[in-house]
mmCIF file of C-alpha atoms and ligand atoms in Angstrom:
data_model
loop_
_atom_site.group_PDB
_atom_site.id
_atom_site.type_symbol
_atom_site.label_atom_id
_atom_site.label_comp_id
_atom_site.label_asym_id
_atom_site.label_seq_id
_atom_site.Cartn_x
_atom_site.Cartn_y
_atom_site.Cartn_z
ATOM 1 C CA UNK A 145 15.915 7.962 -6.558
ATOM 2 C CA UNK A 146 13.876 8.982 -9.965
ATOM 3 C CA UNK A 147 13.621 12.469 -9.892
ATOM 4 C CA UNK A 148 9.066 11.183 -10.739
ATOM 5 C CA UNK A 149 9.610 9.070 -6.983
ATOM 6 C CA UNK A 150 11.564 12.288 -4.806
ATOM 7 C CA UNK A 151 8.408 14.828 -5.302
ATOM 8 C CA UNK A 152 5.639 12.093 -4.897
ATOM 9 C CA UNK A 153 8.405 11.162 -1.400
ATOM 10 C CA UNK A 154 8.487 15.435 -1.278
ATOM 11 C CA UNK A 155 4.785 15.716 -1.821
ATOM 12 C CA UNK A 156 3.473 12.152 0.801
ATOM 13 C CA UNK A 157 6.300 14.444 3.768
ATOM 14 C CA UNK A 158 4.607 17.654 2.966
ATOM 15 C CA UNK A 159 1.161 16.122 3.674
ATOM 16 C CA UNK A 160 1.992 13.978 6.466
ATOM 17 C CA UNK A 161 3.168 16.961 8.110
ATOM 18 C CA UNK A 162 -0.192 18.411 7.894
ATOM 19 C CA UNK A 163 -3.280 17.000 10.370
ATOM 20 C CA UNK A 164 -5.096 14.097 9.649
ATOM 21 C CA UNK A 165 -8.081 16.597 10.036
ATOM 22 C CA UNK A 166 -7.118 18.928 6.769
ATOM 23 C CA UNK A 167 -6.239 16.160 4.577
ATOM 24 C CA UNK A 168 -9.500 15.555 2.717
ATOM 25 C CA UNK A 169 -12.178 18.393 1.860
ATOM 26 C CA UNK A 170 -14.848 15.749 2.952
ATOM 27 C CA UNK A 171 -14.822 12.407 4.379
ATOM 28 C CA UNK A 172 -16.839 10.468 0.483
ATOM 29 C CA UNK A 173 -12.367 11.772 -0.959
ATOM 30 C CA UNK A 174 -10.885 10.232 2.267
ATOM 31 C CA UNK A 175 -12.690 6.899 1.472
ATOM 32 C CA UNK A 176 -12.787 7.664 -2.820
ATOM 33 C CA UNK A 177 -8.030 7.859 -1.540
ATOM 34 C CA UNK A 178 -8.352 4.965 0.605
ATOM 35 C CA UNK A 179 -10.365 2.960 -2.614
ATOM 36 C CA UNK A 180 -7.896 4.023 -5.292
ATOM 37 C CA UNK A 181 -5.129 3.960 -3.948
ATOM 38 C CA UNK A 182 -5.441 0.634 -2.897
ATOM 39 C CA UNK A 183 -7.036 -0.306 -6.621
ATOM 40 C CA UNK A 184 -3.489 1.015 -8.150
ATOM 41 C CA UNK A 185 -1.937 -0.222 -4.930
ATOM 42 C CA UNK A 186 -2.486 -3.690 -6.389
ATOM 43 C CA UNK A 187 -2.125 -3.364 -10.157
ATOM 44 C CA UNK A 188 1.597 -2.886 -8.568
ATOM 45 C CA UNK A 189 1.725 -5.579 -6.959
ATOM 46 C CA UNK A 190 -0.203 -7.693 -9.928
ATOM 47 C CA UNK A 191 2.918 -7.201 -11.843
ATOM 48 C CA UNK A 192 5.183 -8.088 -9.542
ATOM 49 C CA UNK A 193 2.226 -11.138 -8.080
ATOM 50 C CA UNK A 194 2.290 -11.800 -12.205
ATOM 51 C CA UNK A 195 6.416 -12.033 -12.450
ATOM 52 C CA UNK A 196 6.986 -13.675 -9.169
ATOM 53 C CA UNK A 197 4.361 -17.018 -10.509
ATOM 54 C CA UNK A 198 5.406 -16.802 -14.475
ATOM 55 C CA UNK A 199 2.932 -15.456 -16.517
ATOM 56 C CA UNK A 200 4.294 -12.503 -17.631
ATOM 57 C CA UNK A 201 7.964 -13.177 -18.281
ATOM 58 C CA UNK A 202 10.456 -11.149 -15.096
ATOM 59 C CA UNK A 203 12.145 -7.764 -15.941
ATOM 60 C CA UNK A 204 14.878 -6.305 -13.000
ATOM 61 C CA UNK A 205 13.500 -2.283 -13.889
ATOM 62 C CA UNK A 206 9.883 -3.107 -13.950
ATOM 63 C CA UNK A 207 9.323 -5.110 -10.809
ATOM 64 C CA UNK A 208 11.523 -2.195 -9.135
ATOM 65 C CA UNK A 209 9.925 0.479 -10.731
ATOM 66 C CA UNK A 210 5.767 -1.314 -9.406
ATOM 67 C CA UNK A 211 7.124 -2.633 -5.756
ATOM 68 C CA UNK A 212 8.660 1.734 -5.060
ATOM 69 C CA UNK A 213 4.827 2.147 -6.334
ATOM 70 C CA UNK A 214 3.338 0.115 -3.498
ATOM 71 C CA UNK A 215 6.103 1.808 -0.984
ATOM 72 C CA UNK A 216 4.826 5.448 -1.577
ATOM 73 C CA UNK A 217 1.574 4.160 -1.294
ATOM 74 C CA UNK A 218 1.671 1.686 1.492
ATOM 75 C CA UNK A 219 3.495 4.243 3.381
ATOM 76 C CA UNK A 220 0.117 6.594 2.765
ATOM 77 C CA UNK A 221 -2.520 4.449 4.546
ATOM 78 C CA UNK A 222 -2.398 5.859 7.934
ATOM 79 C CA UNK A 223 -4.029 9.272 7.331
ATOM 80 C CA UNK A 224 -6.547 8.523 4.673
ATOM 81 C CA UNK A 225 -7.920 6.179 7.855
ATOM 82 C CA UNK A 226 -8.378 10.229 10.037
ATOM 83 C CA UNK A 227 -10.931 10.198 12.722
ATOM 84 C CA UNK A 228 -14.620 11.227 10.714
ATOM 85 C CA UNK A 229 -13.717 9.380 7.894
ATOM 86 C CA UNK A 230 -15.146 6.446 8.750
ATOM 87 C CA UNK A 231 -16.974 4.780 5.261
ATOM 88 C CA UNK A 232 -16.270 2.125 1.963
ATOM 89 C CA UNK A 233 -15.296 -1.283 3.015
ATOM 90 C CA UNK A 234 -13.418 0.090 6.256
ATOM 91 C CA UNK A 235 -14.846 -1.644 9.758
ATOM 92 C CA UNK A 236 -15.279 1.119 12.441
ATOM 93 C CA UNK A 237 -12.559 -1.505 14.190
ATOM 94 C CA UNK A 238 -10.288 0.582 12.947
ATOM 95 C CA UNK A 239 -11.120 3.843 15.151
ATOM 96 C CA UNK A 240 -11.351 2.109 17.423
ATOM 97 C CA UNK A 241 -8.028 -0.093 17.546
ATOM 98 C CA UNK A 242 -5.471 2.178 16.195
ATOM 99 C CA UNK A 243 -2.882 0.867 17.249
ATOM 100 C CA UNK A 244 -3.567 -2.486 15.772
ATOM 101 C CA UNK A 245 -4.084 -0.277 13.115
ATOM 102 C CA UNK A 246 -1.656 0.706 12.964
ATOM 103 C CA UNK A 247 1.379 -1.974 13.402
ATOM 104 C CA UNK A 248 0.086 -3.598 10.348
ATOM 105 C CA UNK A 249 0.077 -1.046 7.829
ATOM 106 C CA UNK A 250 4.156 -0.294 9.267
ATOM 107 C CA UNK A 251 3.941 -4.051 8.994
ATOM 108 C CA UNK A 252 2.409 -3.126 5.406
ATOM 109 C CA UNK A 253 5.099 -1.130 4.687
ATOM 110 C CA UNK A 254 8.166 -2.267 6.040
ATOM 111 C CA UNK A 255 7.679 -5.921 3.893
ATOM 112 C CA UNK A 256 7.071 -3.227 0.871
ATOM 113 C CA UNK A 257 10.650 -2.126 1.270
ATOM 114 C CA UNK A 258 11.905 -5.240 1.304
ATOM 115 C CA UNK A 259 10.561 -6.082 -1.423
ATOM 116 C CA UNK A 260 11.833 -3.372 -3.626
ATOM 117 C CA UNK A 261 14.591 -4.243 -1.723
ATOM 118 C CA UNK A 262 14.359 -7.891 -3.042
ATOM 119 C CA UNK A 263 13.209 -6.473 -6.391
ATOM 120 C CA UNK A 264 16.441 -4.097 -6.456
ATOM 121 C CA UNK A 265 19.008 -7.254 -6.707
ATOM 122 C CA UNK A 266 17.749 -8.315 -9.401
ATOM 123 C CA UNK A 267 16.980 -11.725 -8.848
ATOM 124 C CA UNK A 268 13.615 -13.157 -9.155
ATOM 125 C CA UNK A 269 13.933 -15.851 -6.411
ATOM 126 C CA UNK A 270 14.728 -13.119 -4.006
ATOM 127 C CA UNK A 271 12.016 -11.130 -5.207
ATOM 128 C CA UNK A 272 9.685 -14.415 -4.559
ATOM 129 C CA UNK A 273 11.265 -14.169 -1.366
ATOM 130 C CA UNK A 274 9.716 -11.240 -0.438
ATOM 131 C CA UNK A 275 6.384 -11.614 -2.414
ATOM 132 C CA UNK A 276 5.118 -14.130 -0.322
ATOM 133 C CA UNK A 277 5.126 -12.165 2.636
ATOM 134 C CA UNK A 278 3.722 -8.530 1.586
ATOM 135 C CA UNK A 279 1.157 -10.401 -0.213
ATOM 136 C CA UNK A 280 0.452 -12.033 3.526
ATOM 137 C CA UNK A 281 0.553 -8.508 5.156
ATOM 138 C CA UNK A 282 -1.427 -7.436 2.404
ATOM 139 C CA UNK A 283 -4.114 -10.294 3.577
ATOM 140 C CA UNK A 284 -3.671 -9.869 7.060
ATOM 141 C CA UNK A 285 -4.967 -7.053 6.989
ATOM 142 C CA UNK A 286 -7.605 -6.842 5.139
ATOM 143 C CA UNK A 287 -9.105 -10.068 6.321
ATOM 144 C CA UNK A 288 -9.400 -7.701 10.032
ATOM 145 C CA UNK A 289 -10.375 -4.683 9.399
ATOM 146 C CA UNK A 290 -12.695 -5.333 5.624
ATOM 147 C CA UNK A 291 -15.501 -5.495 5.109
ATOM 148 C CA UNK A 292 -16.516 -7.383 1.789
HETATM 149 C C1 ASC B 78 -3.515 -8.228 -4.330
HETATM 150 C C2 ASC B 78 -4.216 -7.399 -3.414
HETATM 151 C C3 ASC B 78 -5.147 -7.453 -2.465
HETATM 152 C C4 ASC B 78 -3.073 -8.454 -2.905
HETATM 153 C C5 ASC B 78 -3.367 -9.812 -1.049
HETATM 154 C C6 ASC B 78 -2.516 -10.541 -1.283
HETATM 155 O O1 ASC B 78 -3.176 -7.128 -5.642
HETATM 156 O O2 ASC B 78 -5.110 -6.318 -4.438
HETATM 157 O O3 ASC B 78 -5.664 -6.927 -1.809
HETATM 158 O O4 ASC B 78 -2.597 -8.515 -2.345
HETATM 159 O O5 ASC B 78 -4.688 -10.545 -2.194
HETATM 160 O O6 ASC B 78 -3.067 -11.356 -0.400
#
């Protein structure tokens, strides 16, 4: 594992051990965090998408690096939606249907982990096979829980 990723993961573990209410100084920060996190995720996921569709050449090393960013951020979804942080594009259902929301977040993370594993095989067909389900997970959760 790269030193930088180890550091990010260590920071994530420390962050996760704090109660959700202590995650952000103010609710607007949680909203900003969610939106920026989603933007960064979409940039890195999008680069893999561009390889999968042939818009950019397949680069196995870049695929791994991009997938790893998606994994780290996909693992940080729940802390972004603590009690009292309603707002932004997040539907109120997120806080009313916590179990469903968490389940979708967990599936999203599992798919991202599979995407990173597929990237590590260095095989474009494996990357293609893992990309679709991950995109479906992203879309499914956005359709259910994000307002337009
Ligand atoms: C992205 C992005 C999303 C998802 C979704 C996948 O890159 O910004 O919201 O992928 O489009 O279906």
